[in-house]
Amino acid sequence: MNFADHRRDIPLFFSLLFMVHLLASLPFLPLAVRQSLWMGGTGVVFLWMMKRGRDPVRGESHSLLETKSLDSYPSWAWALLLAVGLFLRSLRFWAFPRWPLLDEASIVQGALELNRHWDWKFFYTEGQIPPLLIWAAGILLKVFQDSFFAVEFPTFLVSSLTFLAGFWAARRLFSEKMAFISTAFLALSFWPLYLQGFALQAIWLPLWEIGVFLLLVQTLEESPKGPGWTRFYFLGAWAGLGYWTYTSWPVVAVGAL
């Protein structure tokens, strides 16, 4: 599919995908209905996009750089979108019970153990949790003596950095309309907010993936002197950090490849 020829379909595709995820996240619908909406709706949207990609498009074609100037949004709209996204990621501090949820108790337990005796273990618990989040919680617990803050702040920080990195990547790689829609998806969609709201090791994975894509684009960009070894060095170093981000090592390996 030629992006320039189908530039008007791309925002519609992401808008439909956003609506599917929004409907699938409504808590008052039965779980079976939400799962059917998510699976069926996603499949229908992708099939529609595949069909549109095969259809010939009449009219003048524009280059990718030209499409970036077709749609523009005022600065206040971008600022409002970023503010809403960061505000929603702060809800854990004041809108929810301050109590470890799901596997967050393992993070608290690991942080408490590090306060008694610091170690450099790479695996924690029987699930082989990587140490990055536990180390961050342990350091904050040592400084502030507040176990809830030690668990919640790294989650808020990583979630906010992921959101801002996604915004930066979208502005760098997409047209403005597509960038605005994808940023809105990250800011408002249920699953990014839900999954990035828990102090679980997997919160590092999206930030790492976005960083890999951005560094890869920067490395492959044309330069009068060539990409240089430093770009490849940082790309390889960041890609290697993926094994510190997630318990499911095969997922990280596939993402790195």
GROMACS .gro file of C-alpha atoms in nm:
model
  257
    1MET     CA    1   0.000   0.000   0.000
    2ASN     CA    2   0.131   0.345  -0.093
    3PHE     CA    3   0.107   0.567   0.213
    4ALA     CA    4   0.085   0.886   0.010
    5ASP     CA    5  -0.203   0.757  -0.204
    6HIS     CA    6  -0.400   0.635   0.099
    7ARG     CA    7  -0.309   0.919   0.335
    8ARG     CA    8  -0.678   0.990   0.408
    9ASP     CA    9  -0.744   0.627   0.503
   10ILE     CA   10  -0.469   0.603   0.766
   11PRO     CA   11  -0.635   0.835   1.023
   12LEU     CA   12  -0.969   0.663   0.964
   13PHE     CA   13  -0.806   0.325   1.021
   14PHE     CA   14  -0.662   0.432   1.356
   15SER     CA   15  -0.988   0.603   1.452
   16LEU     CA   16  -1.181   0.281   1.392
   17LEU     CA   17  -0.921   0.083   1.584
   18PHE     CA   18  -0.945   0.332   1.870
   19MET     CA   19  -1.327   0.295   1.881
   20VAL     CA   20  -1.296  -0.084   1.891
   21HIS     CA   21  -1.062  -0.068   2.190
   22LEU     CA   22  -1.281   0.191   2.360
   23LEU     CA   23  -1.593  -0.026   2.329
   24ALA     CA   24  -1.403  -0.334   2.442
   25SER     CA   25  -1.293  -0.152   2.758
   26LEU     CA   26  -1.640  -0.052   2.880
   27PRO     CA   27  -1.681  -0.225   3.219
   28PHE     CA   28  -2.062  -0.248   3.209
   29LEU     CA   29  -2.056  -0.484   2.910
   30PRO     CA   30  -2.025  -0.859   2.978
   31LEU     CA   31  -1.674  -0.996   2.944
   32ALA     CA   32  -1.770  -1.226   2.654
   33VAL     CA   33  -1.918  -0.931   2.464
   34ARG     CA   34  -1.608  -0.719   2.522
   35GLN     CA   35  -1.379  -0.999   2.405
   36SER     CA   36  -1.593  -1.052   2.094
   37LEU     CA   37  -1.591  -0.679   2.019
   38TRP     CA   38  -1.215  -0.662   2.059
   39MET     CA   39  -1.129  -0.968   1.849
   40GLY     CA   40  -1.400  -0.927   1.586
   41GLY     CA   41  -1.368  -0.550   1.557
   42THR     CA   42  -0.990  -0.559   1.525
   43GLY     CA   43  -1.016  -0.826   1.255
   44VAL     CA   44  -1.278  -0.631   1.060
   45VAL     CA   45  -1.075  -0.308   1.074
   46PHE     CA   46  -0.759  -0.480   0.951
   47LEU     CA   47  -0.947  -0.662   0.672
   48TRP     CA   48  -1.101  -0.331   0.565
   49MET     CA   49  -0.759  -0.166   0.559
   50MET     CA   50  -0.612  -0.452   0.355
   51LYS     CA   51  -0.892  -0.414   0.099
   52ARG     CA   52  -0.841  -0.038   0.082
   53GLY     CA   53  -0.471  -0.095   0.033
   54ARG     CA   54  -0.537  -0.305  -0.279
   55ASP     CA   55  -0.787  -0.061  -0.432
   56PRO     CA   56  -0.643   0.186  -0.685
   57VAL     CA   57  -0.668   0.550  -0.582
   58ARG     CA   58  -0.755   0.817  -0.833
   59GLY     CA   59  -0.624   1.165  -0.813
   60GLU     CA   60  -0.293   1.335  -0.757
   61SER     CA   61  -0.037   1.154  -0.549
   62HIS     CA   62   0.169   1.332  -0.286
   63SER     CA   63   0.499   1.244  -0.134
   64LEU     CA   64   0.528   1.153   0.233
   65LEU     CA   65   0.690   1.486   0.315
   66GLU     CA   66   0.407   1.672   0.143
   67THR     CA   67   0.145   1.486   0.341
   68LYS     CA   68   0.293   1.616   0.666
   69SER     CA   69   0.166   1.967   0.585
   70LEU     CA   70  -0.188   1.868   0.482
   71ASP     CA   71  -0.331   1.874   0.833
   72SER     CA   72  -0.229   2.086   1.128
   73TYR     CA   73  -0.347   2.123   1.485
   74PRO     CA   74  -0.310   2.428   1.709
   75SER     CA   75  -0.049   2.418   1.982
   76TRP     CA   76  -0.315   2.431   2.255
   77ALA     CA   77  -0.470   2.106   2.124
   78TRP     CA   78  -0.138   1.926   2.154
   79ALA     CA   79  -0.075   2.078   2.499
   80LEU     CA   80  -0.423   1.976   2.618
   81LEU     CA   81  -0.376   1.621   2.488
   82LEU     CA   82  -0.040   1.585   2.664
   83ALA     CA   83  -0.179   1.731   2.986
   84VAL     CA   84  -0.476   1.490   2.986
   85GLY     CA   85  -0.247   1.194   2.919
   86LEU     CA   86  -0.016   1.283   3.207
   87PHE     CA   87  -0.310   1.358   3.438
   88LEU     CA   88  -0.468   1.017   3.376
   89ARG     CA   89  -0.137   0.850   3.458
   90SER     CA   90  -0.132   1.025   3.796
   91LEU     CA   91  -0.463   0.872   3.913
   92ARG     CA   92  -0.283   0.598   4.103
   93PHE     CA   93  -0.149   0.856   4.347
   94TRP     CA   94  -0.488   0.977   4.466
   95ALA     CA   95  -0.784   0.806   4.297
   96PHE     CA   96  -0.722   0.443   4.388
   97PRO     CA   97  -0.664   0.256   4.717
   98ARG     CA   98  -0.299   0.273   4.814
   99TRP     CA   99  -0.244  -0.098   4.836
  100PRO     CA  100  -0.028  -0.338   4.632
  101LEU     CA  101  -0.232  -0.503   4.358
  102LEU     CA  102  -0.170  -0.820   4.157
  103ASP     CA  103   0.203  -0.904   4.165
  104GLU     CA  104   0.303  -0.564   4.304
  105ALA     CA  105   0.347  -0.730   4.643
  106SER     CA  106   0.651  -0.910   4.496
  107ILE     CA  107   0.804  -0.574   4.406
  108VAL     CA  108   0.744  -0.442   4.760
  109GLN     CA  109   0.887  -0.759   4.911
  110GLY     CA  110   1.196  -0.738   4.693
  111ALA     CA  111   1.244  -0.370   4.781
  112LEU     CA  112   1.217  -0.447   5.154
  113GLU     CA  113   1.477  -0.722   5.121
  114LEU     CA  114   1.713  -0.483   4.940
  115ASN     CA  115   1.676  -0.236   5.226
  116ARG     CA  116   1.799  -0.500   5.469
  117HIS     CA  117   2.079  -0.624   5.245
  118TRP     CA  118   2.152  -0.494   4.896
  119ASP     CA  119   2.236  -0.755   4.633
  120TRP     CA  120   2.285  -0.759   4.258
  121LYS     CA  121   2.070  -1.059   4.172
  122PHE     CA  122   1.937  -1.066   3.819
  123PHE     CA  123   1.633  -1.283   3.896
  124TYR     CA  124   1.379  -1.240   4.175
  125THR     CA  125   1.095  -1.471   4.284
  126GLU     CA  126   1.007  -1.800   4.122
  127GLY     CA  127   0.881  -1.612   3.816
  128GLN     CA  128   1.235  -1.486   3.741
  129ILE     CA  129   1.142  -1.117   3.757
  130PRO     CA  130   1.416  -0.892   3.614
  131PRO     CA  131   1.563  -0.653   3.872
  132LEU     CA  132   1.512  -0.307   3.722
  133LEU     CA  133   1.183  -0.218   3.890
  134ILE     CA  134   1.282  -0.380   4.220
  135TRP     CA  135   1.608  -0.187   4.227
  136ALA     CA  136   1.425   0.142   4.158
  137ALA     CA  137   1.169   0.069   4.431
  138GLY     CA  138   1.445  -0.033   4.672
  139ILE     CA  139   1.635   0.293   4.621
  140LEU     CA  140   1.322   0.507   4.664
  141LEU     CA  141   1.221   0.312   4.973
  142LYS     CA  142   1.565   0.372   5.121
  143VAL     CA  143   1.542   0.746   5.058
  144PHE     CA  144   1.177   0.823   5.137
  145GLN     CA  145   1.082   0.537   5.372
  146ASP     CA  146   0.742   0.509   5.200
  147SER     CA  147   0.671   0.172   5.040
  148PHE     CA  148   0.366   0.298   4.849
  149PHE     CA  149   0.557   0.589   4.695
  150ALA     CA  150   0.847   0.356   4.613
  151VAL     CA  151   0.610   0.137   4.409
  152GLU     CA  152   0.390   0.406   4.255
  153PHE     CA  153   0.645   0.668   4.146
  154PRO     CA  154   0.853   0.446   3.911
  155THR     CA  155   0.528   0.331   3.751
  156PHE     CA  156   0.412   0.688   3.697
  157LEU     CA  157   0.753   0.792   3.565
  158VAL     CA  158   0.788   0.502   3.320
  159SER     CA  159   0.428   0.537   3.203
  160SER     CA  160   0.474   0.910   3.143
  161LEU     CA  161   0.804   0.859   2.961
  162THR     CA  162   0.640   0.594   2.741
  163PHE     CA  163   0.357   0.832   2.657
  164LEU     CA  164   0.596   1.119   2.578
  165ALA     CA  165   0.825   0.892   2.376
  166GLY     CA  166   0.525   0.771   2.176
  167PHE     CA  167   0.424   1.132   2.112
  168TRP     CA  168   0.779   1.219   2.001
  169ALA     CA  169   0.799   0.914   1.773
  170ALA     CA  170   0.461   0.991   1.618
  171ARG     CA  171   0.556   1.354   1.548
  172ARG     CA  172   0.885   1.241   1.398
  173LEU     CA  173   0.757   0.959   1.176
  174PHE     CA  174   0.391   1.031   1.088
  175SER     CA  175   0.182   1.303   0.932
  176GLU     CA  176   0.038   1.545   1.186
  177LYS     CA  177  -0.315   1.400   1.171
  178MET     CA  178  -0.189   1.045   1.217
  179ALA     CA  179   0.047   1.161   1.492
  180PHE     CA  180  -0.239   1.333   1.676
  181ILE     CA  181  -0.461   1.024   1.655
  182SER     CA  182  -0.187   0.787   1.772
  183THR     CA  183  -0.098   1.022   2.059
  184ALA     CA  184  -0.467   1.039   2.154
  185PHE     CA  185  -0.475   0.660   2.153
  186LEU     CA  186  -0.184   0.648   2.396
  187ALA     CA  187  -0.329   0.926   2.611
  188LEU     CA  188  -0.688   0.805   2.644
  189SER     CA  189  -0.715   0.439   2.553
  190PHE     CA  190  -0.803   0.194   2.826
  191TRP     CA  191  -0.530  -0.065   2.782
  192PRO     CA  192  -0.226   0.168   2.777
  193LEU     CA  193  -0.357   0.336   3.092
  194TYR     CA  194  -0.451   0.011   3.263
  195LEU     CA  195  -0.135  -0.186   3.190
  196GLN     CA  196   0.092   0.111   3.257
  197GLY     CA  197  -0.076   0.176   3.592
  198PHE     CA  198   0.063  -0.127   3.776
  199ALA     CA  199   0.409  -0.165   3.924
  200LEU     CA  200   0.491  -0.468   3.713
  201GLN     CA  201   0.812  -0.534   3.527
  202ALA     CA  202   0.635  -0.533   3.190
  203ILE     CA  203   0.581  -0.154   3.210
  204TRP     CA  204   0.939  -0.111   3.084
  205LEU     CA  205   0.875  -0.308   2.763
  206PRO     CA  206   0.681  -0.045   2.560
  207LEU     CA  207   0.935   0.226   2.647
  208TRP     CA  208   1.216  -0.002   2.535
  209GLU     CA  209   1.038  -0.089   2.209
  210ILE     CA  210   0.973   0.276   2.120
  211GLY     CA  211   1.338   0.353   2.194
  212VAL     CA  212   1.454   0.073   1.965
  213PHE     CA  213   1.243   0.205   1.677
  214LEU     CA  214   1.358   0.565   1.726
  215LEU     CA  215   1.725   0.469   1.749
  216LEU     CA  216   1.687   0.243   1.445
  217VAL     CA  217   1.536   0.527   1.240
  218GLN     CA  218   1.808   0.765   1.354
  219THR     CA  219   2.078   0.511   1.274
  220LEU     CA  220   1.949   0.447   0.923
  221GLU     CA  221   1.898   0.813   0.838
  222GLU     CA  222   2.119   0.941   0.561
  223SER     CA  223   2.420   1.140   0.671
  224PRO     CA  224   2.699   1.301   0.464
  225LYS     CA  225   2.957   1.106   0.665
  226GLY     CA  226   2.753   0.789   0.705
  227PRO     CA  227   2.575   0.672   1.020
  228GLY     CA  228   2.892   0.643   1.225
  229TRP     CA  229   2.973   0.380   1.485
  230THR     CA  230   2.826   0.577   1.777
  231ARG     CA  231   2.470   0.539   1.642
  232PHE     CA  232   2.512   0.165   1.608
  233TYR     CA  233   2.666   0.151   1.954
  234PHE     CA  234   2.369   0.321   2.121
  235LEU     CA  235   2.123   0.114   1.919
  236GLY     CA  236   2.292  -0.209   2.024
  237ALA     CA  237   2.327  -0.100   2.387
  238TRP     CA  238   1.960  -0.002   2.412
  239ALA     CA  239   1.845  -0.321   2.237
  240GLY     CA  240   2.053  -0.524   2.482
  241LEU     CA  241   1.869  -0.363   2.774
  242GLY     CA  242   1.552  -0.537   2.660
  243TYR     CA  243   1.635  -0.845   2.864
  244TRP     CA  244   1.614  -0.632   3.179
  245THR     CA  245   1.257  -0.524   3.104
  246TYR     CA  246   1.030  -0.826   3.091
  247THR     CA  247   0.996  -1.172   3.239
  248SER     CA  248   0.899  -1.336   2.910
  249TRP     CA  249   1.245  -1.360   2.754
  250PRO     CA  250   1.124  -1.505   2.416
  251VAL     CA  251   0.904  -1.198   2.363
  252VAL     CA  252   1.200  -0.968   2.417
  253ALA     CA  253   1.419  -1.178   2.189
  254VAL     CA  254   1.166  -1.163   1.906
  255GLY     CA  255   1.128  -0.788   1.957
  256ALA     CA  256   1.504  -0.739   1.946
  257LEU     CA  257   1.535  -0.940   1.625
   0.00000   0.00000   0.00000
